[in-house]
Each structure stands twice: as C-alpha cells, then as structure tokens.
C-alpha cells in the first residue's frame, strides 16, 4: 500500500532539484522567458516526443546524445528552434557549451515561433542570471509560457507502506497546437525516486496514452512536444505501482490544465466512450469528438447538437450502428439506441449543462467492451484572434 499526498514545490519538491525563471530579453517588458532545472546529482531520464515529422532541433539534439545522465535543462520561450536544420542543432551545442560549470550533459528545450534561429547571444547572457541555489518552480513555470494564460505546476509526496517516501513534481506549458498525439506542450517532471531508466520509460509510455495523448485543443500537433522525466535517485526509494500512479496524477492534472487553458476556451469537456468493439476503437471515437471543429463550435455556442456527436462517431471509421448508439450530456440521455429523446424540454436541460465550465459527453456504442476518455475544449472567437496575431 502507499499514500500519495498533494504538496507544493513543483519541480523543486524532490530532494536535490532546483529551478527558476529569468528575463533574458526574449519577451518584452521584463517578462520571464528562460528557465533552468538543475539537480545536484545526475539523473536517469525518460522522454516522449512529438509525432510530428518536423521535430524541432532540441529533440534532434537530445536524440543524438545517446544514453547520458544529465543534471541540467535550459528552457527558452518565444523561439521554437524548429525548421532550422543542422544550424539549429549547432546553435544548441554553442548555447550548452556556455552552461554553468555545475551542468553535466546539459539538454535544451524550446517553445515559440517556428522557423527562426535562436537568439544565442541573449540566451547565453540569460544563463548568467541563473542562480542554481533557487527553488522557485513557479517562476520557471511562468518563464516557459507562450500563449498560456496561467502557469502550470503540481507536486506529490509518495509514502510507501514501510514509511519510506519519494517525491515527484512537474511544470508544464501548453494552450494551443494541442492534439491527441501530444501537444504544443512542454512538460518537465522531476523525482527523487530511485527509478530504473528502462522501467521508468515503460511507465511513461503507458501513462502518456491516457493523459497528454488524450487531449485536444485544436487538432494540431506541434514540432516541439516534449515530456522529460528526470530521476536523481536521492530518496533511495522506488515502487513501480506507486510511481506509476503518482506519475499519472501529475500528467493527468497537467493535461487537463492545458485543455482548460486552451486558447480562448470556456469549456473543459470529457468525451467518455464505452461499449466500443475494443479499446482502440473507443480511443479513435473519443479523439474524433475532441478534435471535431463542428463539435467544438457547438460547445462554444452552448448548443446541444447531438447530431454532430453521432455524425462524428460515424465518420471516425469505428464499428458503430444507429440502432445501438446511446448519447448523453452528463446524465441526460438524448438518444437511446434509435429512440430520439431530444424534445424541447430536454434541449433546455442540456443547454443548462453546456453552460457549465466542465461536463461530460458520454457515448455508448453498444457493440463491445472497449472504453476510453478523451478531453477537449470549445473553439471560439478568441482562438482565431490569438493565432491570427501570434507572430506579431
């Protein structure tokens, strides 16, 4: 048995980890735009990256490093260092050669505008502002934001049955270019658990399927999507199931925070699919709903247009039948295996549900035992405004 306890501290909760954010002049008006995460001990690292074929230079650089144990991450916002070719990787090497002397096998992560070389001089000067004694997870979380409207961090203490414990914490960013194959998102997770690298990678691969790979804001998969888990082992403690559940709690919380913070979003919607032929069909149907522009705009208009739900499921390619499908808004069933229950009174009730900031659309396909939950938001005027003016 084990107990997972919410705590403050973000990426700095775990023993031996430090972090902070600084202003290096990448953003205007003194806004934080660079961050570091530092461990006094070198770390085992597990990672998951974008499925976009145009993966950014930081991802290419990390993959070229081989099996190393870093203790230092440099993160910049405002510039993605994507579509910059081999020069983008060389820029990273130059930046990292100027890291503080405590940095071992340092790595870099970036987010921002695609197709622009890194402002190396500003970043190198910015690193001189890093204070490796700071435990300021919140400022690090703010420094990595782009169109995010709020910083995202979380931490837990995990107590095992024998009284021993380890910690896990994270910061993340993400609000747009979010699609169920990860998102324009960066997530940095630190733990003092004594985790084996290969087992930690297995656990991360499992957990990402129902967290970051289950969310959608706009259906676009970025070039820079990254999840890093760094384990320095300083607690001397590890238990797989406890670690897996704690990692899930961290990633699930941050995934939903990204959807809640979706550019211009006003709704956080859970798409719960049950009764599918198998789990894979359920996942396809759920993600089709979370991605659908027609569904998203209906959510924004608070229009309980259940026909769009049915149509999207039918178009997804999964096994589904009109006479077996059941659709509900929270606990209000609007269509039940061929019977339309959506009269004027039901429409009013469903419209009230859709005024809530959070609700669930449930669809029972009635053909099997498969199930999956995806998470999405609405799409409104503000999303267009933000992304029309993103570079300016």
Coordinates of C-alpha atoms in Angstrom, one line a residue:
X1 CA 0.0 0.0 0.0
X2 CA 1.0 3.6 -0.5
X3 CA -0.3 7.1 0.0
X4 CA 0.0 9.9 -2.5
X5 CA -0.2 13.3 -0.8
X6 CA -0.5 16.7 -2.7
X7 CA 2.3 19.1 -2.0
X8 CA 3.6 22.4 -3.1
X9 CA 7.0 22.9 -4.7
X10 CA 6.6 21.8 -8.2
X11 CA 9.8 20.6 -9.8
X12 CA 11.8 21.7 -6.7
X13 CA 10.0 19.5 -4.2
X14 CA 12.2 16.5 -4.9
X15 CA 15.5 16.3 -3.0
X16 CA 18.4 17.9 -4.8
X17 CA 16.4 19.7 -7.5
X18 CA 16.5 23.5 -8.1
X19 CA 14.8 25.7 -10.7
X20 CA 13.9 29.3 -11.5
X21 CA 13.0 31.6 -14.3
X22 CA 14.7 34.8 -15.6
X23 CA 14.2 37.6 -18.1
X24 CA 16.7 37.3 -20.9
X25 CA 15.1 39.8 -23.3
X26 CA 13.4 37.3 -25.5
X27 CA 10.0 38.6 -24.4
X28 CA 9.1 42.3 -23.9
X29 CA 8.6 44.3 -20.8
X30 CA 10.6 42.2 -18.4
X31 CA 8.6 39.0 -18.8
X32 CA 10.2 35.8 -17.7
X33 CA 11.4 33.9 -20.8
X34 CA 14.2 31.5 -19.8
X35 CA 14.2 28.8 -17.1
X36 CA 16.6 26.1 -15.8
X37 CA 16.1 22.9 -13.9
X38 CA 19.2 21.6 -12.0
X39 CA 19.9 18.5 -10.0
X40 CA 22.9 18.2 -7.7
X41 CA 23.1 14.5 -8.8
X42 CA 23.0 13.3 -12.4
X43 CA 19.7 11.8 -13.5
X44 CA 18.2 8.9 -15.3
X45 CA 16.0 10.3 -18.0
X46 CA 12.8 9.0 -19.7
X47 CA 11.3 11.0 -22.5
X48 CA 8.4 11.2 -25.0
X49 CA 8.5 13.5 -28.0
X50 CA 6.2 14.8 -30.8
X51 CA 5.0 12.5 -33.6
X52 CA 5.4 15.5 -36.0
X53 CA 7.9 14.6 -38.7
X54 CA 9.3 18.1 -38.5
X55 CA 10.7 17.6 -35.0
X56 CA 12.5 20.6 -33.7
X57 CA 16.2 21.0 -33.1
X58 CA 16.2 20.4 -29.3
X59 CA 14.6 17.0 -29.9
X60 CA 17.1 16.1 -32.6
X61 CA 19.9 17.2 -30.3
X62 CA 18.7 15.1 -27.4
X63 CA 18.3 12.0 -29.5
X64 CA 21.9 12.4 -30.8
X65 CA 23.3 12.4 -27.2
X66 CA 22.8 8.7 -26.7
X67 CA 22.5 7.2 -23.2
X68 CA 23.6 10.0 -20.9
X69 CA 22.8 11.2 -17.5
X70 CA 22.1 14.9 -17.5
X71 CA 21.6 17.1 -14.4
X72 CA 20.7 20.4 -16.2
X73 CA 18.0 21.6 -18.6
X74 CA 17.9 25.0 -20.2
X75 CA 14.4 26.1 -21.5
X76 CA 13.6 29.1 -23.5
X77 CA 10.3 30.5 -24.7
X78 CA 9.5 32.8 -27.7
X79 CA 11.6 30.8 -30.1
X80 CA 10.9 27.1 -31.0
X81 CA 14.2 26.5 -32.8
X82 CA 12.2 24.4 -35.3
X83 CA 12.7 24.1 -39.1
X84 CA 16.2 25.5 -38.6
X85 CA 18.0 22.4 -39.9
X86 CA 21.5 21.4 -38.8
X87 CA 22.3 25.0 -37.9
X88 CA 19.6 24.8 -35.2
X89 CA 21.4 21.8 -33.6
X90 CA 24.7 23.6 -33.8
X91 CA 23.1 26.6 -32.1
X92 CA 22.1 24.4 -29.2
X93 CA 25.6 23.0 -28.9
X94 CA 27.0 26.5 -28.7
X95 CA 24.5 27.5 -26.1
X96 CA 25.1 24.5 -23.9
X97 CA 28.8 24.9 -24.1
X98 CA 28.2 28.1 -22.1
X99 CA 26.2 26.5 -19.3
X100 CA 27.2 26.9 -15.6
X101 CA 30.2 24.6 -14.7
X102 CA 27.9 22.5 -12.5
X103 CA 26.0 21.3 -15.6
X104 CA 26.7 17.8 -16.7
X105 CA 25.4 16.6 -20.1
X106 CA 23.0 19.6 -20.3
X107 CA 20.0 19.4 -22.5
X108 CA 17.8 22.2 -24.0
X109 CA 14.1 22.6 -24.7
X110 CA 12.4 25.4 -26.6
X111 CA 9.0 26.7 -27.4
X112 CA 7.7 29.6 -29.5
X113 CA 7.7 30.7 -33.1
X114 CA 8.8 28.2 -35.8
X115 CA 11.4 28.9 -38.5
X116 CA 13.6 31.4 -36.7
X117 CA 17.2 30.8 -35.4
X118 CA 17.8 31.0 -31.7
X119 CA 18.9 34.4 -30.4
X120 CA 22.1 32.8 -29.0
X121 CA 23.7 35.9 -27.5
X122 CA 20.6 36.7 -25.4
X123 CA 20.2 33.1 -24.3
X124 CA 23.9 32.8 -23.3
X125 CA 23.7 36.1 -21.4
X126 CA 20.5 35.0 -19.8
X127 CA 22.1 31.9 -18.4
X128 CA 24.5 34.1 -16.4
X129 CA 21.4 35.2 -14.5
X130 CA 20.7 31.6 -13.3
X131 CA 21.0 31.1 -9.6
X132 CA 21.4 27.4 -9.0
X133 CA 20.5 27.7 -5.4
X134 CA 17.0 28.8 -6.1
X135 CA 14.0 26.6 -5.5
X136 CA 11.4 28.7 -7.5
X137 CA 9.4 26.3 -9.5
X138 CA 6.6 28.9 -10.1
X139 CA 8.9 31.4 -11.8
X140 CA 10.3 28.5 -14.0
X141 CA 6.7 27.6 -14.9
X142 CA 5.9 31.2 -15.9
X143 CA 9.1 31.6 -17.9
X144 CA 8.2 28.7 -20.3
X145 CA 4.7 30.1 -21.1
X146 CA 3.8 31.2 -24.6
X147 CA 0.0 31.8 -25.1
X148 CA -0.7 30.2 -21.8
X149 CA -2.9 32.4 -19.5
X150 CA -1.6 30.8 -16.3
X151 CA 1.4 28.8 -15.1
X152 CA 1.1 25.0 -14.6
X153 CA 2.8 23.0 -11.9
X154 CA 2.0 20.2 -9.5
X155 CA 3.8 18.0 -6.9
X156 CA 3.1 15.0 -4.7
X157 CA 4.9 13.1 -1.9
X158 CA 4.5 9.4 -2.1
X159 CA 4.6 7.4 1.2
X160 CA 5.1 3.7 1.0
X161 CA 3.8 1.1 3.5
X162 CA 7.1 0.9 5.3
X163 CA 7.1 4.7 5.9
X164 CA 9.8 5.5 3.3
X165 CA 8.9 8.1 0.7
X166 CA 9.8 9.8 -2.5
X167 CA 8.7 13.0 -4.2
X168 CA 7.6 13.9 -7.7
X169 CA 6.8 17.3 -9.2
X170 CA 6.4 19.0 -12.6
X171 CA 6.0 22.2 -14.5
X172 CA 4.4 22.4 -18.0
X173 CA 3.2 24.7 -20.7
X174 CA 0.5 24.4 -23.3
X175 CA -2.6 26.1 -24.6
X176 CA -2.6 25.9 -28.4
X177 CA -1.5 23.5 -31.1
X178 CA -2.8 20.7 -28.8
X179 CA -3.7 17.4 -30.4
X180 CA -4.1 13.8 -29.2
X181 CA -0.6 12.9 -30.3
X182 CA 0.8 15.2 -27.7
X183 CA 0.5 18.9 -27.9
X184 CA 2.4 22.2 -28.2
X185 CA 3.4 21.3 -24.9
X186 CA 6.5 21.0 -22.7
X187 CA 6.4 19.0 -19.5
X188 CA 9.3 18.6 -17.1
X189 CA 8.9 16.1 -14.3
X190 CA 11.4 15.6 -11.5
X191 CA 11.6 12.9 -8.9
X192 CA 14.0 11.7 -6.3
X193 CA 12.7 8.2 -6.7
X194 CA 15.4 5.6 -7.4
X195 CA 13.9 4.5 -10.7
X196 CA 15.5 2.3 -13.3
X197 CA 15.7 4.1 -16.6
X198 CA 14.1 1.4 -18.8
X199 CA 11.3 0.7 -16.3
X200 CA 10.7 4.5 -16.0
X201 CA 10.4 4.7 -19.8
X202 CA 7.9 1.9 -19.9
X203 CA 5.8 3.5 -17.2
X204 CA 5.9 6.9 -19.0
X205 CA 4.9 5.3 -22.3
X206 CA 1.9 3.7 -20.6
X207 CA 0.8 6.8 -18.8
X208 CA 1.1 9.2 -21.7
X209 CA -1.6 7.3 -23.6
X210 CA -4.4 8.4 -21.2
X211 CA -3.0 11.8 -20.3
X212 CA -1.2 14.0 -22.8
X213 CA -2.2 11.8 -25.8
X214 CA -5.9 12.1 -24.8
X215 CA -6.2 15.8 -25.0
X216 CA -7.1 18.2 -27.9
X217 CA -7.5 22.0 -28.2
X218 CA -7.3 22.5 -32.0
X219 CA -6.1 19.2 -33.7
X220 CA -2.6 20.5 -34.5
X221 CA 0.5 18.6 -33.4
X222 CA 3.5 20.8 -32.7
X223 CA 7.1 20.3 -33.7
X224 CA 8.4 20.6 -30.1
X225 CA 6.2 18.5 -27.9
X226 CA 8.3 17.0 -25.1
X227 CA 7.9 15.2 -21.8
X228 CA 11.0 14.7 -19.7
X229 CA 11.1 12.7 -16.5
X230 CA 14.4 13.2 -14.5
X231 CA 15.1 10.8 -11.6
X232 CA 18.1 11.6 -9.4
X233 CA 17.5 8.7 -7.0
X234 CA 18.4 10.6 -3.9
X235 CA 15.5 9.2 -1.9
X236 CA 16.8 5.7 -2.4
X237 CA 13.2 4.6 -2.7
X238 CA 11.1 3.2 -5.6
X239 CA 8.0 1.1 -6.0
X240 CA 6.6 0.7 -9.5
X241 CA 2.9 0.8 -8.9
X242 CA 3.2 3.8 -6.6
X243 CA 5.4 5.6 -9.1
X244 CA 3.1 4.9 -11.9
X245 CA 0.0 6.2 -10.1
X246 CA 1.9 9.3 -8.9
X247 CA 3.1 9.9 -12.5
X248 CA -0.4 9.5 -13.8
X249 CA -1.7 12.0 -11.2
X250 CA 0.9 14.5 -12.3
X251 CA 0.4 14.1 -16.0
X252 CA -3.4 13.9 -15.9
X253 CA -3.6 17.1 -13.8
X254 CA -1.3 19.0 -16.2
X255 CA -3.1 17.6 -19.3
X256 CA -6.5 18.9 -18.1
X257 CA -4.9 22.2 -17.2
X258 CA -3.7 22.6 -20.8
X259 CA -7.2 21.9 -22.1
X260 CA -8.7 24.3 -19.5
X261 CA -6.3 26.9 -20.7
X262 CA -6.9 26.2 -24.4
X263 CA -6.6 29.4 -26.3
X264 CA -9.9 31.2 -25.9
X265 CA -11.5 28.1 -24.3
X266 CA -14.5 28.4 -22.0
X267 CA -15.3 24.7 -21.5
X268 CA -13.4 21.6 -20.4
X269 CA -15.3 18.6 -21.8
X270 CA -14.7 14.9 -21.2
X271 CA -15.6 12.5 -24.1
X272 CA -16.4 9.2 -22.5
X273 CA -16.7 6.3 -24.9
X274 CA -18.0 2.9 -23.7
X275 CA -19.3 -0.2 -25.5
X276 CA -16.8 0.0 -28.3
X277 CA -15.6 -3.0 -30.2
X278 CA -12.3 -2.7 -28.3
X279 CA -10.2 0.0 -26.5
X280 CA -8.6 1.1 -29.8
X281 CA -12.0 1.9 -31.4
X282 CA -13.0 3.7 -28.3
X283 CA -9.9 5.8 -28.4
X284 CA -10.4 6.7 -32.1
X285 CA -14.0 7.7 -31.5
X286 CA -13.2 9.8 -28.4
X287 CA -10.4 11.6 -30.1
X288 CA -12.5 12.2 -33.2
X289 CA -15.0 14.0 -30.9
X290 CA -12.3 16.0 -29.1
X291 CA -10.9 17.1 -32.4
X292 CA -14.1 17.9 -34.4
X293 CA -14.4 21.6 -35.2
X294 CA -18.2 21.2 -35.6
X295 CA -18.4 19.8 -32.1
X296 CA -16.1 22.4 -30.7
X297 CA -18.1 25.3 -32.1
X298 CA -21.3 23.8 -30.9
X299 CA -19.7 23.7 -27.4
X300 CA -18.8 27.4 -27.7
X301 CA -22.3 28.2 -28.7
X302 CA -23.7 26.1 -25.9
X303 CA -25.8 24.2 -28.5
X304 CA -26.6 20.6 -27.5
X305 CA -26.4 19.5 -31.1
X306 CA -26.2 15.7 -30.5
X307 CA -26.5 15.1 -34.2
X308 CA -22.9 16.4 -34.6
X309 CA -21.8 13.8 -32.0
X310 CA -23.4 11.0 -33.8
X311 CA -22.1 12.1 -37.2
X312 CA -18.5 12.4 -35.9
X313 CA -18.6 8.9 -34.4
X314 CA -20.0 7.6 -37.7
X315 CA -17.2 9.3 -39.7
X316 CA -14.4 8.1 -37.4
X317 CA -14.3 4.7 -39.0
X318 CA -15.1 2.7 -35.8
X319 CA -17.7 0.0 -35.7
X320 CA -20.9 1.8 -34.8
X321 CA -24.6 1.4 -35.5
X322 CA -27.5 3.9 -35.4
X323 CA -29.7 1.4 -33.6
X324 CA -27.1 0.6 -30.9
X325 CA -25.7 4.1 -30.1
X326 CA -26.6 6.0 -26.9
X327 CA -25.6 9.7 -26.3
X328 CA -25.8 11.6 -23.1
X329 CA -24.9 15.1 -21.8
X330 CA -23.8 14.4 -18.2
X331 CA -26.7 12.2 -17.0
X332 CA -29.2 13.4 -19.6
X333 CA -29.8 10.9 -22.3
X334 CA -30.7 12.5 -25.7
X335 CA -30.6 9.5 -28.0
X336 CA -31.1 5.9 -26.9
X337 CA -30.5 3.1 -29.4
X338 CA -32.7 4.5 -32.1
X339 CA -35.1 6.5 -29.9
X340 CA -34.8 10.3 -30.0
X341 CA -35.3 11.7 -26.5
X342 CA -34.4 15.3 -27.5
X343 CA -37.6 17.2 -27.2
X344 CA -37.9 20.9 -26.3
X345 CA -37.8 20.3 -22.6
X346 CA -34.7 18.1 -22.9
X347 CA -33.0 20.7 -25.1
X348 CA -33.4 23.3 -22.4
X349 CA -31.9 20.9 -19.8
X350 CA -29.0 20.0 -22.0
X351 CA -28.4 23.7 -22.7
X352 CA -28.0 24.3 -19.0
X353 CA -25.4 21.5 -18.8
X354 CA -23.4 23.1 -21.6
X355 CA -23.3 26.4 -19.7
X356 CA -21.1 24.7 -17.1
X357 CA -17.3 25.0 -17.3
X358 CA -16.9 21.3 -17.1
X359 CA -19.2 18.5 -18.3
X360 CA -19.1 15.0 -19.9
X361 CA -20.5 13.8 -23.2
X362 CA -21.0 10.0 -23.0
X363 CA -21.4 7.7 -25.9
X364 CA -22.2 4.0 -25.5
X365 CA -21.6 2.3 -28.9
X366 CA -23.3 -0.9 -27.7
X367 CA -21.0 -3.3 -29.6
X368 CA -18.3 -4.4 -27.2
X369 CA -16.4 -3.8 -24.0
X370 CA -13.9 -1.1 -25.2
X371 CA -13.7 2.2 -23.4
X372 CA -11.6 5.4 -23.5
X373 CA -11.8 9.0 -22.2
X374 CA -10.5 12.0 -24.3
X375 CA -10.5 15.6 -23.2
X376 CA -11.2 18.7 -25.2
X377 CA -12.5 22.3 -25.2
X378 CA -14.6 24.6 -27.2
X379 CA -13.3 26.8 -30.1
X380 CA -14.4 30.4 -30.3
X381 CA -13.5 33.9 -31.5
X382 CA -10.6 34.4 -29.1
X383 CA -8.7 31.4 -30.6
X384 CA -8.8 32.9 -34.0
X385 CA -7.7 36.3 -32.7
X386 CA -4.7 34.8 -30.7
X387 CA -3.4 32.7 -33.6
X388 CA -4.0 35.3 -36.3
X389 CA -1.7 37.7 -34.4
X390 CA 0.7 35.1 -32.9
X391 CA 3.9 36.3 -34.5
X392 CA 3.1 40.0 -34.0

